[in-house]
Every structure is written in C-alpha cells, then in structure tokens.
Amino acid sequence: GAKLLPGPYIWLIEKRAAPMNQAIAALTSDRVKIVDVHGFNGLVIPDVAATYSSDWFHPNDVGYQNWTTAFLSQLQLGDPR
C-alpha cells in the first residue's frame, strides 16, 4: 500500500474498509457488477508494490493494466438483444 502512512495505519484503514467493501459487493446483481480492483492486484501480481506509481498511491502502467483486466474479466459480452 501507500508509503505515505506507516504500516499500522494502512492495516487500520484496510480493516475499517472491509465492512464497507462487503456492503458494496452485496450490491452485485444481474445488472450491476462490482469489480474489486484492490483485491485483483494482489491476485495477479503477488508483489502489489509493483503496481503503484512513485507516489505510492496511484497505479502505474502495470496497475492500470490490472484494473483493465479486472474489469474485462467481469464483462459478459453476448447478444445485446
């Protein structure tokens, strides 16, 4: 995660965000897809630090490619009728 904050704060933020992320994930339906780009980064590249830009907050090219892959993995392209 971001190096702007010491590790314990990152852990606290992650812990506090977990219930919110679960509530957001519960909104998934046939018409609404929720894409977990945060979790997806760790699944694709175990060294998540490799996905951040120099500010350690925004994604770099690899991170944005992972986001794209995460979104595309959730699309169901078919007959639009």
PDB file of N, CA and C in Angstrom:
ATOM      1  N   GLY A   1       0.795  -1.182   0.000  1.00  0.00           N
ATOM      2  CA  GLY A   1       0.000   0.000   0.000  1.00  0.00           C
ATOM      3  C   GLY A   1       0.844   1.255   0.000  1.00  0.00           C
ATOM      4  N   ALA A   2       0.206   2.326   0.272  1.00  0.00           N
ATOM      5  CA  ALA A   2       0.861   3.631   0.229  1.00  0.00           C
ATOM      6  C   ALA A   2       1.933   3.746   1.295  1.00  0.00           C
ATOM      7  N   LYS A   3       3.064   4.300   0.940  1.00  0.00           N
ATOM      8  CA  LYS A   3       4.142   4.512   1.901  1.00  0.00           C
ATOM      9  C   LYS A   3       4.007   5.872   2.566  1.00  0.00           C
ATOM     10  N   LEU A   4       2.952   6.598   2.252  1.00  0.00           N
ATOM     11  CA  LEU A   4       2.723   7.881   2.890  1.00  0.00           C
ATOM     12  C   LEU A   4       2.283   7.702   4.338  1.00  0.00           C
ATOM     13  N   LEU A   5       1.768   6.534   4.656  1.00  0.00           N
ATOM     14  CA  LEU A   5       1.314   6.238   6.008  1.00  0.00           C
ATOM     15  C   LEU A   5       2.121   5.069   6.571  1.00  0.00           C
ATOM     16  N   PRO A   6       2.400   5.094   7.866  1.00  0.00           N
ATOM     17  CA  PRO A   6       3.067   3.943   8.483  1.00  0.00           C
ATOM     18  C   PRO A   6       2.164   2.711   8.410  1.00  0.00           C
ATOM     19  N   GLY A   7       2.793   1.541   8.382  1.00  0.00           N
ATOM     20  CA  GLY A   7       2.085   0.268   8.256  1.00  0.00           C
ATOM     21  C   GLY A   7       0.860   0.098   9.138  1.00  0.00           C
ATOM     22  N   PRO A   8       0.934   0.428  10.445  1.00  0.00           N
ATOM     23  CA  PRO A   8      -0.248   0.229  11.292  1.00  0.00           C
ATOM     24  C   PRO A   8      -1.475   1.005  10.810  1.00  0.00           C
ATOM     25  N   TYR A   9      -1.265   2.185  10.237  1.00  0.00           N
ATOM     26  CA  TYR A   9      -2.400   2.966   9.738  1.00  0.00           C
ATOM     27  C   TYR A   9      -3.003   2.319   8.501  1.00  0.00           C
ATOM     28  N   ILE A  10      -2.160   1.803   7.652  1.00  0.00           N
ATOM     29  CA  ILE A  10      -2.659   1.119   6.456  1.00  0.00           C
ATOM     30  C   ILE A  10      -3.497  -0.082   6.881  1.00  0.00           C
ATOM     31  N   TRP A  11      -2.997  -0.845   7.859  1.00  0.00           N
ATOM     32  CA  TRP A  11      -3.737  -2.002   8.364  1.00  0.00           C
ATOM     33  C   TRP A  11      -5.090  -1.557   8.922  1.00  0.00           C
ATOM     34  N   LEU A  12      -5.099  -0.462   9.699  1.00  0.00           N
ATOM     35  CA  LEU A  12      -6.345   0.036  10.291  1.00  0.00           C
ATOM     36  C   LEU A  12      -7.335   0.466   9.208  1.00  0.00           C
ATOM     37  N   ILE A  13      -6.855   1.172   8.201  1.00  0.00           N
ATOM     38  CA  ILE A  13      -7.725   1.608   7.108  1.00  0.00           C
ATOM     39  C   ILE A  13      -8.296   0.406   6.360  1.00  0.00           C
ATOM     40  N   GLU A  14      -7.433  -0.589   6.093  1.00  0.00           N
ATOM     41  CA  GLU A  14      -7.903  -1.809   5.412  1.00  0.00           C
ATOM     42  C   GLU A  14      -8.982  -2.501   6.257  1.00  0.00           C
ATOM     43  N   LYS A  15      -8.764  -2.584   7.558  1.00  0.00           N
ATOM     44  CA  LYS A  15      -9.720  -3.250   8.448  1.00  0.00           C
ATOM     45  C   LYS A  15     -11.046  -2.490   8.492  1.00  0.00           C
ATOM     46  N   ARG A  16     -10.979  -1.177   8.551  1.00  0.00           N
ATOM     47  CA  ARG A  16     -12.203  -0.377   8.605  1.00  0.00           C
ATOM     48  C   ARG A  16     -12.944  -0.395   7.272  1.00  0.00           C
ATOM     49  N   ALA A  17     -12.214  -0.540   6.182  1.00  0.00           N
ATOM     50  CA  ALA A  17     -12.840  -0.560   4.860  1.00  0.00           C
ATOM     51  C   ALA A  17     -13.502  -1.902   4.555  1.00  0.00           C
ATOM     52  N   ALA A  18     -13.093  -2.970   5.218  1.00  0.00           N
ATOM     53  CA  ALA A  18     -13.610  -4.310   4.910  1.00  0.00           C
ATOM     54  C   ALA A  18     -15.141  -4.395   4.967  1.00  0.00           C
ATOM     55  N   PRO A  19     -15.804  -3.916   6.022  1.00  0.00           N
ATOM     56  CA  PRO A  19     -17.270  -3.991   6.045  1.00  0.00           C
ATOM     57  C   PRO A  19     -17.919  -3.168   4.921  1.00  0.00           C
ATOM     58  N   MET A  20     -17.308  -2.032   4.592  1.00  0.00           N
ATOM     59  CA  MET A  20     -17.849  -1.216   3.505  1.00  0.00           C
ATOM     60  C   MET A  20     -17.696  -1.949   2.171  1.00  0.00           C
ATOM     61  N   ASN A  21     -16.557  -2.579   1.976  1.00  0.00           N
ATOM     62  CA  ASN A  21     -16.336  -3.337   0.745  1.00  0.00           C
ATOM     63  C   ASN A  21     -17.315  -4.498   0.635  1.00  0.00           C
ATOM     64  N   GLN A  22     -17.611  -5.151   1.757  1.00  0.00           N
ATOM     65  CA  GLN A  22     -18.590  -6.242   1.747  1.00  0.00           C
ATOM     66  C   GLN A  22     -19.986  -5.720   1.396  1.00  0.00           C
ATOM     67  N   ALA A  23     -20.346  -4.568   1.935  1.00  0.00           N
ATOM     68  CA  ALA A  23     -21.654  -3.977   1.624  1.00  0.00           C
ATOM     69  C   ALA A  23     -21.744  -3.602   0.150  1.00  0.00           C
ATOM     70  N   ILE A  24     -20.665  -3.069  -0.384  1.00  0.00           N
ATOM     71  CA  ILE A  24     -20.647  -2.722  -1.810  1.00  0.00           C
ATOM     72  C   ILE A  24     -20.743  -3.991  -2.656  1.00  0.00           C
ATOM     73  N   ALA A  25     -20.004  -5.020  -2.287  1.00  0.00           N
ATOM     74  CA  ALA A  25     -20.042  -6.282  -3.041  1.00  0.00           C
ATOM     75  C   ALA A  25     -21.437  -6.894  -3.027  1.00  0.00           C
ATOM     76  N   ALA A  26     -22.192  -6.659  -1.957  1.00  0.00           N
ATOM     77  CA  ALA A  26     -23.558  -7.196  -1.865  1.00  0.00           C
ATOM     78  C   ALA A  26     -24.510  -6.555  -2.869  1.00  0.00           C
ATOM     79  N   LEU A  27     -24.106  -5.460  -3.477  1.00  0.00           N
ATOM     80  CA  LEU A  27     -24.952  -4.782  -4.465  1.00  0.00           C
ATOM     81  C   LEU A  27     -24.917  -5.464  -5.832  1.00  0.00           C
ATOM     82  N   THR A  28     -24.047  -6.453  -5.995  1.00  0.00           N
ATOM     83  CA  THR A  28     -23.945  -7.161  -7.263  1.00  0.00           C
ATOM     84  C   THR A  28     -25.277  -7.811  -7.617  1.00  0.00           C
ATOM     85  N   SER A  29     -25.649  -7.677  -8.870  1.00  0.00           N
ATOM     86  CA  SER A  29     -26.881  -8.306  -9.367  1.00  0.00           C
ATOM     87  C   SER A  29     -26.663  -8.676 -10.828  1.00  0.00           C
ATOM     88  N   ASP A  30     -27.730  -9.122 -11.468  1.00  0.00           N
ATOM     89  CA  ASP A  30     -27.647  -9.440 -12.900  1.00  0.00           C
ATOM     90  C   ASP A  30     -27.293  -8.200 -13.717  1.00  0.00           C
ATOM     91  N   ARG A  31     -27.694  -7.041 -13.235  1.00  0.00           N
ATOM     92  CA  ARG A  31     -27.479  -5.803 -13.986  1.00  0.00           C
ATOM     93  C   ARG A  31     -26.324  -4.957 -13.452  1.00  0.00           C
ATOM     94  N   VAL A  32     -25.849  -5.271 -12.251  1.00  0.00           N
ATOM     95  CA  VAL A  32     -24.781  -4.489 -11.627  1.00  0.00           C
ATOM     96  C   VAL A  32     -23.625  -5.420 -11.285  1.00  0.00           C
ATOM     97  N   LYS A  33     -22.462  -5.110 -11.787  1.00  0.00           N
ATOM     98  CA  LYS A  33     -21.259  -5.879 -11.487  1.00  0.00           C
ATOM     99  C   LYS A  33     -20.312  -5.002 -10.676  1.00  0.00           C
ATOM    100  N   ILE A  34     -19.825  -5.531  -9.591  1.00  0.00           N
ATOM    101  CA  ILE A  34     -18.856  -4.834  -8.757  1.00  0.00           C
ATOM    102  C   ILE A  34     -17.492  -5.463  -9.038  1.00  0.00           C
ATOM    103  N   VAL A  35     -16.514  -4.626  -9.332  1.00  0.00           N
ATOM    104  CA  VAL A  35     -15.175  -5.118  -9.647  1.00  0.00           C
ATOM    105  C   VAL A  35     -14.225  -4.709  -8.535  1.00  0.00           C
ATOM    106  N   ASP A  36     -13.633  -5.688  -7.878  1.00  0.00           N
ATOM    107  CA  ASP A  36     -12.701  -5.449  -6.780  1.00  0.00           C
ATOM    108  C   ASP A  36     -11.299  -5.260  -7.353  1.00  0.00           C
ATOM    109  N   VAL A  37     -10.976  -4.031  -7.746  1.00  0.00           N
ATOM    110  CA  VAL A  37      -9.651  -3.788  -8.336  1.00  0.00           C
ATOM    111  C   VAL A  37      -8.557  -3.861  -7.271  1.00  0.00           C
ATOM    112  N   HIS A  38      -8.893  -3.555  -6.041  1.00  0.00           N
ATOM    113  CA  HIS A  38      -7.899  -3.621  -4.968  1.00  0.00           C
ATOM    114  C   HIS A  38      -7.456  -5.066  -4.736  1.00  0.00           C
ATOM    115  N   GLY A  39      -8.395  -5.954  -4.582  1.00  0.00           N
ATOM    116  CA  GLY A  39      -8.073  -7.362  -4.367  1.00  0.00           C
ATOM    117  C   GLY A  39      -7.482  -8.024  -5.599  1.00  0.00           C
ATOM    118  N   PHE A  40      -7.908  -7.563  -6.761  1.00  0.00           N
ATOM    119  CA  PHE A  40      -7.445  -8.158  -8.016  1.00  0.00           C
ATOM    120  C   PHE A  40      -5.946  -7.949  -8.194  1.00  0.00           C
ATOM    121  N   ASN A  41      -5.424  -6.793  -7.803  1.00  0.00           N
ATOM    122  CA  ASN A  41      -3.987  -6.530  -7.942  1.00  0.00           C
ATOM    123  C   ASN A  41      -3.162  -7.600  -7.255  1.00  0.00           C
ATOM    124  N   GLY A  42      -3.535  -7.981  -6.043  1.00  0.00           N
ATOM    125  CA  GLY A  42      -2.792  -8.987  -5.300  1.00  0.00           C
ATOM    126  C   GLY A  42      -2.898 -10.380  -5.884  1.00  0.00           C
ATOM    127  N   LEU A  43      -4.003 -10.652  -6.588  1.00  0.00           N
ATOM    128  CA  LEU A  43      -4.158 -11.969  -7.206  1.00  0.00           C
ATOM    129  C   LEU A  43      -3.272 -12.126  -8.437  1.00  0.00           C
ATOM    130  N   VAL A  44      -3.116 -11.052  -9.178  1.00  0.00           N
ATOM    131  CA  VAL A  44      -2.368 -11.104 -10.430  1.00  0.00           C
ATOM    132  C   VAL A  44      -0.870 -10.974 -10.195  1.00  0.00           C
ATOM    133  N   ILE A  45      -0.484 -10.033  -9.339  1.00  0.00           N
ATOM    134  CA  ILE A  45       0.935  -9.785  -9.059  1.00  0.00           C
ATOM    135  C   ILE A  45       1.110  -9.838  -7.545  1.00  0.00           C
ATOM    136  N   PRO A  46       1.746 -10.894  -7.037  1.00  0.00           N
ATOM    137  CA  PRO A  46       1.893 -11.018  -5.581  1.00  0.00           C
ATOM    138  C   PRO A  46       2.598  -9.820  -4.928  1.00  0.00           C
ATOM    139  N   ASP A  47       3.540  -9.187  -5.640  1.00  0.00           N
ATOM    140  CA  ASP A  47       4.213  -8.001  -5.112  1.00  0.00           C
ATOM    141  C   ASP A  47       3.407  -6.777  -5.526  1.00  0.00           C
ATOM    142  N   VAL A  48       2.415  -6.422  -4.712  1.00  0.00           N
ATOM    143  CA  VAL A  48       1.500  -5.336  -5.053  1.00  0.00           C
ATOM    144  C   VAL A  48       2.246  -4.022  -5.244  1.00  0.00           C
ATOM    145  N   ALA A  49       3.392  -3.859  -4.589  1.00  0.00           N
ATOM    146  CA  ALA A  49       4.176  -2.632  -4.738  1.00  0.00           C
ATOM    147  C   ALA A  49       4.547  -2.390  -6.196  1.00  0.00           C
ATOM    148  N   ALA A  50       4.621  -3.438  -6.988  1.00  0.00           N
ATOM    149  CA  ALA A  50       4.977  -3.303  -8.408  1.00  0.00           C
ATOM    150  C   ALA A  50       3.862  -2.660  -9.215  1.00  0.00           C
ATOM    151  N   THR A  51       2.703  -2.431  -8.599  1.00  0.00           N
ATOM    152  CA  THR A  51       1.563  -1.863  -9.322  1.00  0.00           C
ATOM    153  C   THR A  51       1.327  -0.388  -9.000  1.00  0.00           C
ATOM    154  N   TYR A  52       2.157   0.203  -8.131  1.00  0.00           N
ATOM    155  CA  TYR A  52       1.978   1.598  -7.732  1.00  0.00           C
ATOM    156  C   TYR A  52       2.955   2.524  -8.434  1.00  0.00           C
ATOM    157  N   SER A  53       2.525   3.776  -8.646  1.00  0.00           N
ATOM    158  CA  SER A  53       3.411   4.794  -9.204  1.00  0.00           C
ATOM    159  C   SER A  53       4.346   5.301  -8.105  1.00  0.00           C
ATOM    160  N   SER A  54       5.172   6.262  -8.445  1.00  0.00           N
ATOM    161  CA  SER A  54       6.186   6.753  -7.496  1.00  0.00           C
ATOM    162  C   SER A  54       5.581   7.444  -6.269  1.00  0.00           C
ATOM    163  N   ASP A  55       4.308   7.862  -6.338  1.00  0.00           N
ATOM    164  CA  ASP A  55       3.703   8.478  -5.150  1.00  0.00           C
ATOM    165  C   ASP A  55       3.146   7.438  -4.180  1.00  0.00           C
ATOM    166  N   TRP A  56       3.238   6.173  -4.539  1.00  0.00           N
ATOM    167  CA  TRP A  56       2.784   5.037  -3.723  1.00  0.00           C
ATOM    168  C   TRP A  56       1.297   5.126  -3.382  1.00  0.00           C
ATOM    169  N   PHE A  57       0.549   5.798  -4.228  1.00  0.00           N
ATOM    170  CA  PHE A  57      -0.898   5.887  -4.029  1.00  0.00           C
ATOM    171  C   PHE A  57      -1.636   5.520  -5.304  1.00  0.00           C
ATOM    172  N   HIS A  58      -1.240   6.127  -6.413  1.00  0.00           N
ATOM    173  CA  HIS A  58      -1.888   5.882  -7.702  1.00  0.00           C
ATOM    174  C   HIS A  58      -1.264   4.689  -8.405  1.00  0.00           C
ATOM    175  N   PRO A  59      -2.041   4.001  -9.232  1.00  0.00           N
ATOM    176  CA  PRO A  59      -1.483   2.885 -10.002  1.00  0.00           C
ATOM    177  C   PRO A  59      -0.481   3.378 -11.047  1.00  0.00           C
ATOM    178  N   ASN A  60       0.459   2.508 -11.381  1.00  0.00           N
ATOM    179  CA  ASN A  60       1.347   2.770 -12.510  1.00  0.00           C
ATOM    180  C   ASN A  60       0.766   2.045 -13.726  1.00  0.00           C
ATOM    181  N   ASP A  61       1.517   1.941 -14.808  1.00  0.00           N
ATOM    182  CA  ASP A  61       1.001   1.271 -16.012  1.00  0.00           C
ATOM    183  C   ASP A  61       0.585  -0.161 -15.732  1.00  0.00           C
ATOM    184  N   VAL A  62       1.370  -0.867 -14.919  1.00  0.00           N
ATOM    185  CA  VAL A  62       1.032  -2.261 -14.574  1.00  0.00           C
ATOM    186  C   VAL A  62      -0.264  -2.294 -13.767  1.00  0.00           C
ATOM    187  N   GLY A  63      -0.392  -1.356 -12.821  1.00  0.00           N
ATOM    188  CA  GLY A  63      -1.612  -1.298 -12.010  1.00  0.00           C
ATOM    189  C   GLY A  63      -2.847  -1.011 -12.842  1.00  0.00           C
ATOM    190  N   TYR A  64      -2.732  -0.065 -13.771  1.00  0.00           N
ATOM    191  CA  TYR A  64      -3.881   0.233 -14.633  1.00  0.00           C
ATOM    192  C   TYR A  64      -4.194  -0.933 -15.569  1.00  0.00           C
ATOM    193  N   GLN A  65      -3.176  -1.653 -16.007  1.00  0.00           N
ATOM    194  CA  GLN A  65      -3.431  -2.837 -16.837  1.00  0.00           C
ATOM    195  C   GLN A  65      -4.180  -3.895 -16.021  1.00  0.00           C
ATOM    196  N   ASN A  66      -3.821  -4.028 -14.742  1.00  0.00           N
ATOM    197  CA  ASN A  66      -4.538  -4.958 -13.876  1.00  0.00           C
ATOM    198  C   ASN A  66      -5.996  -4.539 -13.704  1.00  0.00           C
ATOM    199  N   TRP A  67      -6.225  -3.234 -13.550  1.00  0.00           N
ATOM    200  CA  TRP A  67      -7.606  -2.754 -13.443  1.00  0.00           C
ATOM    201  C   TRP A  67      -8.379  -3.107 -14.702  1.00  0.00           C
ATOM    202  N   THR A  68      -7.760  -2.873 -15.845  1.00  0.00           N
ATOM    203  CA  THR A  68      -8.413  -3.190 -17.120  1.00  0.00           C
ATOM    204  C   THR A  68      -8.744  -4.670 -17.179  1.00  0.00           C
ATOM    205  N   THR A  69      -7.793  -5.515 -16.803  1.00  0.00           N
ATOM    206  CA  THR A  69      -8.014  -6.958 -16.810  1.00  0.00           C
ATOM    207  C   THR A  69      -9.128  -7.336 -15.847  1.00  0.00           C
ATOM    208  N   ALA A  70      -9.161  -6.696 -14.670  1.00  0.00           N
ATOM    209  CA  ALA A  70     -10.216  -6.974 -13.695  1.00  0.00           C
ATOM    210  C   ALA A  70     -11.586  -6.623 -14.264  1.00  0.00           C
ATOM    211  N   PHE A  71     -11.704  -5.445 -14.889  1.00  0.00           N
ATOM    212  CA  PHE A  71     -12.985  -5.042 -15.478  1.00  0.00           C
ATOM    213  C   PHE A  71     -13.383  -5.975 -16.613  1.00  0.00           C
ATOM    214  N   LEU A  72     -12.452  -6.274 -17.489  1.00  0.00           N
ATOM    215  CA  LEU A  72     -12.762  -7.140 -18.627  1.00  0.00           C
ATOM    216  C   LEU A  72     -13.156  -8.541 -18.165  1.00  0.00           C
ATOM    217  N   SER A  73     -12.589  -9.005 -17.065  1.00  0.00           N
ATOM    218  CA  SER A  73     -12.930 -10.342 -16.570  1.00  0.00           C
ATOM    219  C   SER A  73     -14.373 -10.408 -16.078  1.00  0.00           C
ATOM    220  N   GLN A  74     -14.960  -9.261 -15.766  1.00  0.00           N
ATOM    221  CA  GLN A  74     -16.339  -9.220 -15.273  1.00  0.00           C
ATOM    222  C   GLN A  74     -17.378  -8.966 -16.367  1.00  0.00           C
ATOM    223  N   LEU A  75     -16.913  -8.582 -17.537  1.00  0.00           N
ATOM    224  CA  LEU A  75     -17.844  -8.323 -18.643  1.00  0.00           C
ATOM    225  C   LEU A  75     -18.325  -9.633 -19.250  1.00  0.00           C
ATOM    226  N   GLN A  76     -19.594  -9.676 -19.516  1.00  0.00           N
ATOM    227  CA  GLN A  76     -20.164 -10.818 -20.220  1.00  0.00           C
ATOM    228  C   GLN A  76     -20.637 -10.294 -21.557  1.00  0.00           C
ATOM    229  N   LEU A  77     -19.802 -10.464 -22.542  1.00  0.00           N
ATOM    230  CA  LEU A  77     -20.149  -9.969 -23.871  1.00  0.00           C
ATOM    231  C   LEU A  77     -20.978 -11.016 -24.587  1.00  0.00           C
ATOM    232  N   GLY A  78     -22.126 -10.614 -25.003  1.00  0.00           N
ATOM    233  CA  GLY A  78     -23.013 -11.542 -25.686  1.00  0.00           C
ATOM    234  C   GLY A  78     -23.977 -10.770 -26.572  1.00  0.00           C
ATOM    235  N   ASP A  79     -25.010 -11.417 -26.966  1.00  0.00           N
ATOM    236  CA  ASP A  79     -26.026 -10.801 -27.799  1.00  0.00           C
ATOM    237  C   ASP A  79     -26.741  -9.714 -27.006  1.00  0.00           C
ATOM    238  N   PRO A  80     -26.681  -8.460 -27.449  1.00  0.00           N
ATOM    239  CA  PRO A  80     -27.293  -7.357 -26.676  1.00  0.00           C
ATOM    240  C   PRO A  80     -28.806  -7.322 -26.731  1.00  0.00           C
ATOM    241  N   ARG A  81     -29.424  -8.212 -27.485  1.00  0.00           N
ATOM    242  CA  ARG A  81     -30.889  -8.193 -27.575  1.00  0.00           C
ATOM    243  C   ARG A  81     -31.504  -8.694 -26.358  1.00  0.00           C
TER     244      ARG A  81
END
